[in-house]
Short mmCIF file of C-alpha atoms in Angstrom, two decimals:
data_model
loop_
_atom_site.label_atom_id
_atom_site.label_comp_id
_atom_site.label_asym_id
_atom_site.label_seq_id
_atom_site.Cartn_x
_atom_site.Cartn_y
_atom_site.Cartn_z
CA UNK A 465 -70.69 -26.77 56.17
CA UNK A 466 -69.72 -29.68 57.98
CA UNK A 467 -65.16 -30.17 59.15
CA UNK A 468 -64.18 -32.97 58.36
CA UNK A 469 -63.37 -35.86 60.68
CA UNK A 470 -59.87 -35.90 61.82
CA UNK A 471 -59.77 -39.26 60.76
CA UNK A 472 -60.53 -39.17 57.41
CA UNK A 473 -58.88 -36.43 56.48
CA UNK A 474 -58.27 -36.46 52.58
CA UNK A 475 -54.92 -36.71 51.18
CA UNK A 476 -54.50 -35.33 47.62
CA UNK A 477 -53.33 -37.80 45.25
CA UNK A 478 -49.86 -37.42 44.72
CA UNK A 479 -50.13 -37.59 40.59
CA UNK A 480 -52.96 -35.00 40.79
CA UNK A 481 -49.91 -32.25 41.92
CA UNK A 482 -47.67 -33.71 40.17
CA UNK A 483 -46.13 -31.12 37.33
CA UNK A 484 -44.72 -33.86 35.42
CA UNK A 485 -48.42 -34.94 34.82
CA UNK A 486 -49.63 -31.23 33.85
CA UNK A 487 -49.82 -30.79 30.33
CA UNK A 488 -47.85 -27.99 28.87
CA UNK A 489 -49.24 -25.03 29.22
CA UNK A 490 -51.46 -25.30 31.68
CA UNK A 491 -51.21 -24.35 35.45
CA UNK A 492 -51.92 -26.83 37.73
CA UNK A 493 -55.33 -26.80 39.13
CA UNK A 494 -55.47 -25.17 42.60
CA UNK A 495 -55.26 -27.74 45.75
CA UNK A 496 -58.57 -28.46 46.82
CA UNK A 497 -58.65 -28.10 50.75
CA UNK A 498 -59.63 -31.62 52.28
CA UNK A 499 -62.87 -30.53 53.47
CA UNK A 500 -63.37 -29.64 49.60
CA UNK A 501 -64.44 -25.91 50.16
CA UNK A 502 -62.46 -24.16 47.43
CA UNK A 503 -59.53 -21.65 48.75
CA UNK A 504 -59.77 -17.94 48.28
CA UNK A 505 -58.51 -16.46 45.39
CA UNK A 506 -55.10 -15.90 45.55
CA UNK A 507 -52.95 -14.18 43.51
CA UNK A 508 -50.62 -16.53 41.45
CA UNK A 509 -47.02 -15.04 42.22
CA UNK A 510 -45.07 -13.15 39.93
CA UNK A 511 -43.08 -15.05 37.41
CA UNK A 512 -39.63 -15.50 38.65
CA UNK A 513 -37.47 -13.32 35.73
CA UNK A 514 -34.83 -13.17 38.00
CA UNK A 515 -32.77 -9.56 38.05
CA UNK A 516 -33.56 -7.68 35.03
CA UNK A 517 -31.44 -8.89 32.01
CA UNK A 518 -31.38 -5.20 30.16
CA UNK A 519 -27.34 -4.36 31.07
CA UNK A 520 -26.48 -8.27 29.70
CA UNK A 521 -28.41 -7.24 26.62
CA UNK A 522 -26.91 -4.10 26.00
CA UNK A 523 -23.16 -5.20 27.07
CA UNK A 524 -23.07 -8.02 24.74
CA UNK A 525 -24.32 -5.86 21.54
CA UNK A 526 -22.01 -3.44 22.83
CA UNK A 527 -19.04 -6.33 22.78
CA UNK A 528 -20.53 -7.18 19.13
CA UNK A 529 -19.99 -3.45 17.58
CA UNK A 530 -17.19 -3.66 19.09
CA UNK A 531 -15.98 -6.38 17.72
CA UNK A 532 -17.61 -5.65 14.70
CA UNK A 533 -15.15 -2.52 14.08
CA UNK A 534 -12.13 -4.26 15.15
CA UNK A 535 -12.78 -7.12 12.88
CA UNK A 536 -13.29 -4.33 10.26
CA UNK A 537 -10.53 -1.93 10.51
CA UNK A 538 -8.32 -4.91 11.05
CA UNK A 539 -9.24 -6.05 7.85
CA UNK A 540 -8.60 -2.36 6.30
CA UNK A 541 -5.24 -2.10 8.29
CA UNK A 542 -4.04 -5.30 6.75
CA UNK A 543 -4.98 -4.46 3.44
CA UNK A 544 -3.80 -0.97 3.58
CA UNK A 545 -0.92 -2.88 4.53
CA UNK A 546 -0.80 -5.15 2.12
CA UNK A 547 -0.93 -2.32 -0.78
CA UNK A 548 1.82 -0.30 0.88
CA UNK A 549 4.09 -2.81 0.87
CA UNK A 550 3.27 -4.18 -2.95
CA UNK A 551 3.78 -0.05 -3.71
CA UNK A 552 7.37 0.05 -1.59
CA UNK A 553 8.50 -3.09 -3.70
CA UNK A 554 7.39 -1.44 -6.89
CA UNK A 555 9.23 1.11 -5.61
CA UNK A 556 12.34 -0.43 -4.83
CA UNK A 557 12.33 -2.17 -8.20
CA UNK A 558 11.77 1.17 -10.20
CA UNK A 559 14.81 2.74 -7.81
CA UNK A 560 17.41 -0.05 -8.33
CA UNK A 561 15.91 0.35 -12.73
CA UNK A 562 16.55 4.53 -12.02
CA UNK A 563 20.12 3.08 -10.45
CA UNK A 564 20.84 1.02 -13.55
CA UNK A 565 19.72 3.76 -15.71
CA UNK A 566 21.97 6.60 -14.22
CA UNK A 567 25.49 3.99 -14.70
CA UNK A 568 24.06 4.06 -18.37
CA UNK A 569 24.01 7.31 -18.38
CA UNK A 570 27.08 7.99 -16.86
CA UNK A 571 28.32 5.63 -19.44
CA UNK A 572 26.98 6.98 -22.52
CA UNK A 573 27.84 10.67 -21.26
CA UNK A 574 31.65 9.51 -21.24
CA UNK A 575 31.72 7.93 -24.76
CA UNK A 576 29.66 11.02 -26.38
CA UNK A 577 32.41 13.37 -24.48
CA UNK A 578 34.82 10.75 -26.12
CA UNK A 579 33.05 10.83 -29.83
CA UNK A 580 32.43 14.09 -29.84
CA UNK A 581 36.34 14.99 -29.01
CA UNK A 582 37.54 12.52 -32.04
CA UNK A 583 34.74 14.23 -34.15
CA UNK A 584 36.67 17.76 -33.27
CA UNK A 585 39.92 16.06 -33.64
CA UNK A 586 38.53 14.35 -37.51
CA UNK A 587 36.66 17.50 -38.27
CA UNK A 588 40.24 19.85 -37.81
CA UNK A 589 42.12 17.28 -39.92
CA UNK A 590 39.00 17.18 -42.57
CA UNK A 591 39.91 20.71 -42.43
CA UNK A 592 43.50 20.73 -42.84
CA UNK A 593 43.03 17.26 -45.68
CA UNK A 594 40.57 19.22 -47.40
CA UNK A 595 42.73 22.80 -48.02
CA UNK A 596 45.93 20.59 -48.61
CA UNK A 597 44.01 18.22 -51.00
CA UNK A 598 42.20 21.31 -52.95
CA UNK A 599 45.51 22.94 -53.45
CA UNK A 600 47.25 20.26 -54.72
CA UNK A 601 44.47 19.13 -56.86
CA UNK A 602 44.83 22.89 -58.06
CA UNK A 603 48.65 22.59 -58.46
CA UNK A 604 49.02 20.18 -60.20
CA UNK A 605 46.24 20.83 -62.97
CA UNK A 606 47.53 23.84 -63.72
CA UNK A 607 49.90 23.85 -67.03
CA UNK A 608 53.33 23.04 -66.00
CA UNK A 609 55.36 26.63 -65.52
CA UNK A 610 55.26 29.39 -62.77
CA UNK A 611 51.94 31.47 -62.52
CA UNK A 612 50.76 33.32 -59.07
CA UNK A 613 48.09 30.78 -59.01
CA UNK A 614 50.34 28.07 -59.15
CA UNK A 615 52.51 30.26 -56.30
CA UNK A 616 49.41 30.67 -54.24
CA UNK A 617 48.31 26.84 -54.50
CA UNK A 618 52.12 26.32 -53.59
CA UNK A 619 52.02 28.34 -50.48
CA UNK A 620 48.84 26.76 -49.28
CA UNK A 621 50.64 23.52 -49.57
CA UNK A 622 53.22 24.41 -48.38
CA UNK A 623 51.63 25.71 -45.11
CA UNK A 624 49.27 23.36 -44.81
CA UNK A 625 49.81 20.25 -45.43
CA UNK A 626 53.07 19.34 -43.38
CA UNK A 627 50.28 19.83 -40.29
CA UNK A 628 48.56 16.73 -41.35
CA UNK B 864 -63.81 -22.00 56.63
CA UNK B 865 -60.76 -20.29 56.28
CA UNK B 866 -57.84 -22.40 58.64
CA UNK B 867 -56.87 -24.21 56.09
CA UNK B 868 -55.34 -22.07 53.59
CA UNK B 869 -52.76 -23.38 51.85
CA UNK B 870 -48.76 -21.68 52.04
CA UNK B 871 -47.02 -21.64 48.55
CA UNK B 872 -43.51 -21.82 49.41
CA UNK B 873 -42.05 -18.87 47.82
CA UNK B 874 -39.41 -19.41 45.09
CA UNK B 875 -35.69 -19.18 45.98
CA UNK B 876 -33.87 -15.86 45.87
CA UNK B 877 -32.27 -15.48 42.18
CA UNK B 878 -28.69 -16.01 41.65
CA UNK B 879 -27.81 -12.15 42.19
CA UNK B 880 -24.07 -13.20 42.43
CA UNK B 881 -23.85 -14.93 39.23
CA UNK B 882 -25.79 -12.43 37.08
CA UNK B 883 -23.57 -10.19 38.60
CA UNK B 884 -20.08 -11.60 37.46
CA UNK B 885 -22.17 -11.99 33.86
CA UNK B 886 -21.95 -8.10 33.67
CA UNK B 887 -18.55 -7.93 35.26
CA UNK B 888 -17.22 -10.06 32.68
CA UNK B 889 -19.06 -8.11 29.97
CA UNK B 890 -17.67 -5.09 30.82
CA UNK B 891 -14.26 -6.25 30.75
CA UNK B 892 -15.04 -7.72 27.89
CA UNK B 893 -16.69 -4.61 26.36
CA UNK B 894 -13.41 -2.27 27.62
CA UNK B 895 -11.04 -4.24 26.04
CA UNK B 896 -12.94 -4.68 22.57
CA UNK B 897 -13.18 -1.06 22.59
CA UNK B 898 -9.34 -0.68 23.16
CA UNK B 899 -9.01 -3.37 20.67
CA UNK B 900 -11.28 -1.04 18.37
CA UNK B 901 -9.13 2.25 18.83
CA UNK B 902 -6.04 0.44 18.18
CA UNK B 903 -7.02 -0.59 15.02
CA UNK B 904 -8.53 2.64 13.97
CA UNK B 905 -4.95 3.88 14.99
CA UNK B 906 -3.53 1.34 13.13
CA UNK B 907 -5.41 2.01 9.94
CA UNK B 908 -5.35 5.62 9.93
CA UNK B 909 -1.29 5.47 10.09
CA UNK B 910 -1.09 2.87 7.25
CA UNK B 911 -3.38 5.21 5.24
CA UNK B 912 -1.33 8.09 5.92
CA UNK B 913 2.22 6.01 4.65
CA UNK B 914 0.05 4.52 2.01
CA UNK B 915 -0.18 7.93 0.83
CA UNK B 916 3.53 8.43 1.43
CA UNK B 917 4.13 5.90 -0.67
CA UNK B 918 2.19 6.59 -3.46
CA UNK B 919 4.06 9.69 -3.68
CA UNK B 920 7.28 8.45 -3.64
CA UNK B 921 6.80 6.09 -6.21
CA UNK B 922 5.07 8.97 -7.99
CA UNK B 923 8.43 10.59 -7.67
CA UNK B 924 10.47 8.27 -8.49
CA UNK B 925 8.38 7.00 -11.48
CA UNK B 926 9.06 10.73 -13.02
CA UNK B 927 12.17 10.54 -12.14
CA UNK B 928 13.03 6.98 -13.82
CA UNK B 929 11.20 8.29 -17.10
CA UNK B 930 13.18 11.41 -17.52
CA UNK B 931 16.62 9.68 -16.72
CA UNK B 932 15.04 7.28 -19.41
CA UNK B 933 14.69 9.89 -21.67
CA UNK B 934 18.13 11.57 -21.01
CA UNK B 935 19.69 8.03 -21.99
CA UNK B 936 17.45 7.47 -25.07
CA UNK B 937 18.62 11.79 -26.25
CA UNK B 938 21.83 10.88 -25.06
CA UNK B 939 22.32 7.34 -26.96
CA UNK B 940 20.81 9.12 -30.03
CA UNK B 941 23.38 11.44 -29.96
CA UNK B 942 25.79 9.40 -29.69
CA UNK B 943 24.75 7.41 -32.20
CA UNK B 944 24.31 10.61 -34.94
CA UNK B 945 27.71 11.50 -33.40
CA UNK B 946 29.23 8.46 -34.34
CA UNK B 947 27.52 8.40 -37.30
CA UNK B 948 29.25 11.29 -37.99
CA UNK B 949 32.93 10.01 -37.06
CA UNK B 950 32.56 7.21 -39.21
CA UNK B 951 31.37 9.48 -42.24
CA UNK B 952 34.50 12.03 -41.94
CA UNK B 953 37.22 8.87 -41.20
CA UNK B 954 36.17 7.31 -44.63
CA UNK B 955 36.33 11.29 -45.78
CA UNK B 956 39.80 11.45 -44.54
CA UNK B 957 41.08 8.16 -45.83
CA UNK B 958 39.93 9.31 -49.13
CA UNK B 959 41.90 12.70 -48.35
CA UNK B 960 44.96 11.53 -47.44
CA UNK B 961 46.03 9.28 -49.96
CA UNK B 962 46.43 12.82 -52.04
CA UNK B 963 47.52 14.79 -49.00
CA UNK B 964 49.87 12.06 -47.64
CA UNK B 965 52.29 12.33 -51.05
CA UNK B 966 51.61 16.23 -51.44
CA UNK B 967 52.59 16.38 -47.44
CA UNK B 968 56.18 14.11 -48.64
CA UNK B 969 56.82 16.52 -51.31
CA UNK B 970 56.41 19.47 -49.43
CA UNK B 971 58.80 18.04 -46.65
CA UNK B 972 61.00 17.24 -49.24
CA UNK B 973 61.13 19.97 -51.27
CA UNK B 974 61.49 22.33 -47.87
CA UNK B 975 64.77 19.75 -46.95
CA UNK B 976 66.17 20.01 -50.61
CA UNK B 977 65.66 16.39 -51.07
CA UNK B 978 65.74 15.52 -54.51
CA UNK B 979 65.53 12.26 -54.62
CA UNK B 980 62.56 12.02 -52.18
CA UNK B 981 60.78 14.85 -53.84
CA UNK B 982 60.47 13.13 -57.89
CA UNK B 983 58.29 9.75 -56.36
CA UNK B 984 56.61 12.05 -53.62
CA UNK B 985 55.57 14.73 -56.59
CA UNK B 986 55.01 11.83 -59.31
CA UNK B 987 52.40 9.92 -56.82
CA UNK B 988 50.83 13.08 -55.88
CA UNK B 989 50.26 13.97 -59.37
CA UNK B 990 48.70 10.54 -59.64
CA UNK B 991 46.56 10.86 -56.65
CA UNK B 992 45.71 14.59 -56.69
#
Protein backbone atom coordinates (compact mmCIF):
# COMPACT_ATOMS: atom_id res chain seq x y z
CA UNK A 1 0.00 0.00 0.00
CA UNK A 2 1.55 2.98 -1.20
CA UNK A 3 -0.66 7.11 -0.47
CA UNK A 4 -0.78 8.69 -3.10
CA UNK A 5 1.19 11.81 -3.99
CA UNK A 6 -0.48 14.93 -3.03
CA UNK A 7 0.04 16.01 -6.34
CA UNK A 8 -1.57 13.68 -8.30
CA UNK A 9 -4.31 13.14 -6.47
CA UNK A 10 -7.15 11.57 -8.72
CA UNK A 11 -10.23 13.38 -9.42
CA UNK A 12 -13.26 11.21 -10.36
CA UNK A 13 -14.63 11.96 -13.61
CA UNK A 14 -17.48 14.02 -13.29
CA UNK A 15 -19.82 11.77 -15.86
CA UNK A 16 -18.71 8.64 -13.93
CA UNK A 17 -21.12 10.16 -10.76
CA UNK A 18 -23.21 11.54 -12.74
CA UNK A 19 -27.00 9.99 -12.17
CA UNK A 20 -28.14 11.29 -15.36
CA UNK A 21 -25.58 8.80 -16.93
CA UNK A 22 -26.74 5.71 -14.63
CA UNK A 23 -28.98 3.56 -16.35
CA UNK A 24 -32.28 2.93 -14.76
CA UNK A 25 -32.21 0.76 -12.30
CA UNK A 26 -29.05 0.54 -11.29
CA UNK A 27 -27.22 2.24 -8.30
CA UNK A 28 -24.38 4.05 -9.04
CA UNK A 29 -21.18 2.29 -8.51
CA UNK A 30 -19.52 3.23 -5.19
CA UNK A 31 -16.73 6.20 -5.40
CA UNK A 32 -13.53 4.69 -5.67
CA UNK A 33 -11.14 6.51 -3.09
CA UNK A 34 -8.21 8.21 -5.13
CA UNK A 35 -5.64 5.98 -3.87
CA UNK A 36 -8.06 3.22 -5.46
CA UNK A 37 -8.37 1.01 -2.23
CA UNK A 38 -12.07 0.22 -2.22
CA UNK A 39 -14.20 1.87 0.85
CA UNK A 40 -15.71 -0.26 3.55
CA UNK A 41 -18.93 -1.52 3.17
CA UNK A 42 -21.38 0.76 4.04
CA UNK A 43 -24.77 0.47 4.44
CA UNK A 44 -26.78 2.17 1.56
CA UNK A 45 -29.32 4.48 3.56
CA UNK A 46 -32.80 3.83 3.93
CA UNK A 47 -35.03 4.83 1.12
CA UNK A 48 -36.45 8.18 1.81
CA UNK A 49 -40.57 7.23 2.06
CA UNK A 50 -41.01 10.24 3.76
CA UNK A 51 -43.74 10.09 6.90
CA UNK A 52 -45.78 7.09 6.58
CA UNK A 53 -48.68 7.61 4.04
CA UNK A 54 -51.26 5.00 5.94
CA UNK A 55 -53.77 8.00 7.53
CA UNK A 56 -53.76 9.72 3.67
CA UNK A 57 -54.74 6.25 2.50
CA UNK A 58 -57.33 5.57 4.82
CA UNK A 59 -58.82 9.34 4.92
CA UNK A 60 -59.29 9.50 1.29
CA UNK A 61 -61.24 5.94 1.04
CA UNK A 62 -62.92 7.16 3.96
CA UNK A 63 -63.91 10.61 1.89
CA UNK A 64 -64.85 8.04 -1.07
CA UNK A 65 -67.59 5.91 1.08
CA UNK A 66 -68.48 8.81 2.06
CA UNK A 67 -69.16 10.23 -0.81
CA UNK A 68 -70.19 7.15 -2.15
CA UNK A 69 -73.44 7.17 0.25
CA UNK A 70 -74.18 10.70 -0.24
CA UNK A 71 -74.10 10.38 -3.93
CA UNK A 72 -76.43 7.37 -3.26
CA UNK A 73 -79.06 8.39 -0.92
CA UNK A 74 -79.13 11.64 -2.79
CA UNK A 75 -80.07 9.84 -5.67
CA UNK A 76 -82.85 7.81 -3.54
CA UNK A 77 -84.01 11.14 -1.85
CA UNK A 78 -84.60 12.68 -5.22
CA UNK A 79 -86.34 9.90 -6.56
CA UNK A 80 -88.36 9.22 -3.55
CA UNK A 81 -89.03 12.67 -4.26
CA UNK A 82 -89.78 12.56 -7.49
CA UNK A 83 -92.55 9.66 -6.92
CA UNK A 84 -94.15 11.57 -4.05
CA UNK A 85 -94.78 14.37 -5.87
CA UNK A 86 -96.10 12.43 -9.27
CA UNK A 87 -98.46 10.51 -6.35
CA UNK A 88 -99.64 14.14 -4.68
CA UNK A 89 -100.56 15.32 -8.34
CA UNK A 90 -102.40 12.10 -8.98
CA UNK A 91 -103.82 12.92 -6.01
CA UNK A 92 -104.89 16.27 -6.49
CA UNK A 93 -106.34 15.33 -9.86
CA UNK A 94 -108.45 12.36 -8.39
CA UNK A 95 -109.63 15.06 -5.44
CA UNK A 96 -110.70 17.95 -7.74
CA UNK A 97 -112.57 14.41 -10.14
CA UNK A 98 -114.12 13.31 -6.29
CA UNK A 99 -115.05 17.37 -6.21
CA UNK A 100 -116.71 17.23 -9.61
CA UNK A 101 -118.32 14.05 -8.76
CA UNK A 102 -119.99 15.14 -5.39
CA UNK A 103 -121.72 18.63 -7.44
CA UNK A 104 -123.07 15.67 -9.67
CA UNK A 105 -124.25 14.14 -7.05
CA UNK A 106 -125.66 16.82 -5.33
CA UNK A 107 -127.24 17.46 -8.62
CA UNK A 108 -128.75 14.29 -9.46
CA UNK A 109 -129.94 13.86 -5.66
CA UNK A 110 -132.09 17.16 -6.22
CA UNK A 111 -133.76 16.12 -9.55
CA UNK A 112 -134.51 12.37 -8.20
CA UNK A 113 -136.08 14.25 -4.93
CA UNK A 114 -137.78 16.35 -7.77
CA UNK A 115 -138.92 13.12 -10.04
CA UNK A 116 -139.72 11.17 -7.49
CA UNK A 117 -142.21 14.01 -5.90
CA UNK A 118 -144.01 14.43 -9.55
CA UNK A 119 -144.05 10.54 -9.67
CA UNK A 120 -146.13 10.76 -6.13
CA UNK A 121 -147.96 13.70 -7.40
CA UNK A 122 -148.79 11.48 -11.17
CA UNK A 123 -149.16 8.29 -9.26
CA UNK A 124 -152.20 10.03 -6.76
CA UNK A 125 -153.85 11.48 -9.88
CA UNK A 126 -153.34 7.90 -11.80
CA UNK A 127 -155.18 7.01 -8.79
CA UNK A 128 -157.91 9.38 -8.67
CA UNK A 129 -158.07 9.17 -13.17
CA UNK A 130 -158.19 5.60 -12.84
CA UNK A 131 -161.39 5.20 -10.10
CA UNK A 132 -163.14 8.22 -11.93
CA UNK A 133 -162.43 6.68 -15.41
CA UNK A 134 -163.56 2.94 -14.24
CA UNK A 135 -166.75 4.32 -12.90
CA UNK A 136 -167.74 6.17 -15.64
CA UNK A 137 -166.75 3.57 -18.06
CA UNK A 138 -169.15 1.48 -15.69
CA UNK A 139 -171.90 4.16 -15.81
CA UNK A 140 -172.35 4.64 -18.73
CA UNK A 141 -172.42 0.91 -20.09
CA UNK A 142 -174.89 0.06 -17.98
CA UNK A 143 -178.59 0.06 -19.68
CA UNK A 144 -180.00 3.44 -19.41
CA UNK A 145 -182.43 3.50 -16.03
CA UNK A 146 -181.66 3.58 -12.21
CA UNK A 147 -180.01 0.35 -10.71
CA UNK A 148 -177.73 0.43 -7.32
CA UNK A 149 -174.92 -0.30 -9.58
CA UNK A 150 -175.54 2.51 -11.63
CA UNK A 151 -176.05 4.54 -8.00
CA UNK A 152 -172.80 3.18 -6.76
CA UNK A 153 -170.78 4.01 -10.11
CA UNK A 154 -172.62 7.47 -9.62
CA UNK A 155 -171.37 8.07 -6.19
CA UNK A 156 -167.84 7.12 -7.06
CA UNK A 157 -168.06 9.77 -9.67
CA UNK A 158 -169.41 11.83 -8.01
CA UNK A 159 -166.76 11.79 -5.21
CA UNK A 160 -164.07 11.31 -7.15
CA UNK A 161 -163.68 12.81 -9.97
CA UNK A 162 -164.29 16.64 -9.19
CA UNK A 163 -160.62 16.00 -7.26
CA UNK A 164 -158.95 15.65 -10.54
CA UNK B 1 -6.21 3.02 4.76
CA UNK B 2 -9.15 4.24 6.24
CA UNK B 3 -8.89 8.54 6.19
CA UNK B 4 -10.48 8.76 3.34
CA UNK B 5 -13.89 7.59 3.74
CA UNK B 6 -16.25 9.15 1.92
CA UNK B 7 -19.51 11.35 3.78
CA UNK B 8 -22.90 10.78 1.94
CA UNK B 9 -24.70 13.85 2.64
CA UNK B 10 -27.80 12.72 4.22
CA UNK B 11 -31.12 13.46 2.45
CA UNK B 12 -33.20 16.50 3.51
CA UNK B 13 -35.75 16.23 6.29
CA UNK B 14 -39.29 15.30 4.59
CA UNK B 15 -41.88 17.86 4.20
CA UNK B 16 -43.59 17.00 7.71
CA UNK B 17 -45.61 20.30 7.36
CA UNK B 18 -47.12 19.60 4.11
CA UNK B 19 -48.06 15.94 4.69
CA UNK B 20 -49.47 17.30 7.59
CA UNK B 21 -52.05 19.87 6.12
CA UNK B 22 -52.72 16.69 3.51
CA UNK B 23 -54.44 14.96 6.55
CA UNK B 24 -55.84 18.15 7.94
CA UNK B 25 -57.57 18.76 4.85
CA UNK B 26 -58.73 15.14 4.66
CA UNK B 27 -60.28 15.19 7.72
CA UNK B 28 -62.22 18.15 7.07
CA UNK B 29 -62.94 16.78 4.14
CA UNK B 30 -63.92 13.37 5.59
CA UNK B 31 -66.25 15.31 8.53
CA UNK B 32 -68.13 17.11 6.25
CA UNK B 33 -68.84 14.15 3.69
CA UNK B 34 -70.00 12.32 6.59
CA UNK B 35 -72.42 15.21 7.60
CA UNK B 36 -73.20 15.40 4.01
CA UNK B 37 -73.95 11.50 4.32
CA UNK B 38 -76.37 11.77 7.45
CA UNK B 39 -78.22 14.50 5.90
CA UNK B 40 -79.14 12.64 3.13
CA UNK B 41 -79.97 9.52 4.98
CA UNK B 42 -82.24 12.06 6.92
CA UNK B 43 -83.43 13.29 3.92
CA UNK B 44 -84.39 9.98 2.41
CA UNK B 45 -85.78 8.35 5.32
CA UNK B 46 -88.41 11.43 5.68
CA UNK B 47 -89.36 11.31 1.95
CA UNK B 48 -89.91 7.53 2.44
CA UNK B 49 -91.97 8.04 5.35
CA UNK B 50 -94.42 10.91 3.27
CA UNK B 51 -94.03 8.66 0.33
CA UNK B 52 -95.88 6.31 2.36
CA UNK B 53 -98.24 9.07 3.47
CA UNK B 54 -99.02 9.58 0.25
CA UNK B 55 -99.69 6.43 -1.00
CA UNK B 56 -102.26 6.24 1.55
CA UNK B 57 -103.98 9.15 0.88
CA UNK B 58 -104.38 8.57 -2.57
CA UNK B 59 -105.38 5.07 -1.46
CA UNK B 60 -108.09 6.92 0.36
CA UNK B 61 -109.14 9.03 -1.79
CA UNK B 62 -109.10 6.56 -4.77
CA UNK B 63 -111.92 4.54 -2.60
CA UNK B 64 -113.43 7.33 -1.93
CA UNK B 65 -113.74 8.72 -5.71
CA UNK B 66 -115.03 5.09 -6.74
CA UNK B 67 -117.82 4.87 -4.28
CA UNK B 68 -119.03 8.56 -4.88
CA UNK B 69 -118.74 7.14 -8.54
CA UNK B 70 -120.88 4.52 -7.79
CA UNK B 71 -123.45 6.57 -5.72
CA UNK B 72 -123.81 8.81 -8.99
CA UNK B 73 -124.00 5.87 -11.46
CA UNK B 74 -127.14 4.11 -8.56
CA UNK B 75 -128.26 7.47 -8.29
CA UNK B 76 -128.47 8.46 -12.21
CA UNK B 77 -130.02 4.97 -12.71
CA UNK B 78 -132.60 5.79 -10.55
CA UNK B 79 -133.32 8.61 -11.81
CA UNK B 80 -133.45 7.48 -14.98
CA UNK B 81 -136.05 4.27 -14.04
CA UNK B 82 -137.74 7.11 -12.10
CA UNK B 83 -138.24 9.12 -14.95
CA UNK B 84 -138.90 6.39 -16.90
CA UNK B 85 -141.59 5.94 -14.81
CA UNK B 86 -143.06 9.67 -14.94
CA UNK B 87 -143.11 9.58 -18.49
CA UNK B 88 -145.03 6.11 -18.54
CA UNK B 89 -147.94 7.35 -16.02
CA UNK B 90 -148.16 11.16 -17.87
CA UNK B 91 -149.01 9.34 -21.24
CA UNK B 92 -151.32 7.03 -18.69
CA UNK B 93 -152.98 10.10 -17.50
CA UNK B 94 -153.44 11.87 -20.78
CA UNK B 95 -155.14 8.80 -21.89
CA UNK B 96 -157.26 9.07 -18.51
CA UNK B 97 -158.36 12.29 -18.63
CA UNK B 98 -159.84 12.80 -21.81
CA UNK B 99 -162.73 10.38 -20.14
CA UNK B 100 -162.31 11.83 -16.68
CA UNK B 101 -162.05 15.49 -17.86
CA UNK B 102 -165.94 15.34 -19.40
CA UNK B 103 -167.18 12.86 -16.54
CA UNK B 104 -165.40 15.56 -14.00
CA UNK B 105 -167.76 18.58 -16.19
CA UNK B 106 -170.77 16.55 -15.74
CA UNK B 107 -170.41 15.87 -12.30
CA UNK B 108 -169.78 19.69 -11.60
CA UNK B 109 -172.61 20.31 -13.55
CA UNK B 110 -174.99 18.10 -12.52
CA UNK B 111 -173.98 19.02 -8.61
CA UNK B 112 -174.70 23.06 -9.83
CA UNK B 113 -178.05 22.05 -11.63
CA UNK B 114 -176.63 23.11 -14.87
CA UNK B 115 -178.52 21.80 -17.56
CA UNK B 116 -177.22 23.09 -20.27
CA UNK B 117 -173.57 22.31 -19.32
CA UNK B 118 -174.44 18.87 -18.19
CA UNK B 119 -176.13 17.34 -21.96
CA UNK B 120 -172.42 18.12 -24.00
CA UNK B 121 -170.41 17.26 -20.71
CA UNK B 122 -172.55 13.75 -20.39
CA UNK B 123 -172.79 13.27 -24.36
CA UNK B 124 -168.73 13.55 -24.70
CA UNK B 125 -168.24 11.45 -21.76
CA UNK B 126 -170.37 8.82 -23.13
CA UNK B 127 -168.19 9.14 -26.20
CA UNK B 128 -164.97 8.99 -24.40
CA UNK B 129 -165.80 6.64 -21.50
Amino acid sequence: MTTPEPDRLFTPPPLMTSPALTPPGLTPPPPTPPNGVPLPYQAAPPPTTGPSRAPVVALSALAAVFALVAGLFTALYLGERTDRDTIASTRADQERTLANVTGRQEQADATLETNRSRESTLTTQHDLLTQCVEAAKGYFALPPGQTPESSRLFRVMYDVCPQI
Amino acid sequence: MTDHVLSIPSPPAPPRPRSRVAVVLLSLLVVLLLGASVLTIVLFVGAKEEHGLEVQRLDRTSRSLTDAEGRLAETEQTNDTVTDRIATLEAANAELHKCADPAKESIIAARSDDEEALRPAVRRAAENC
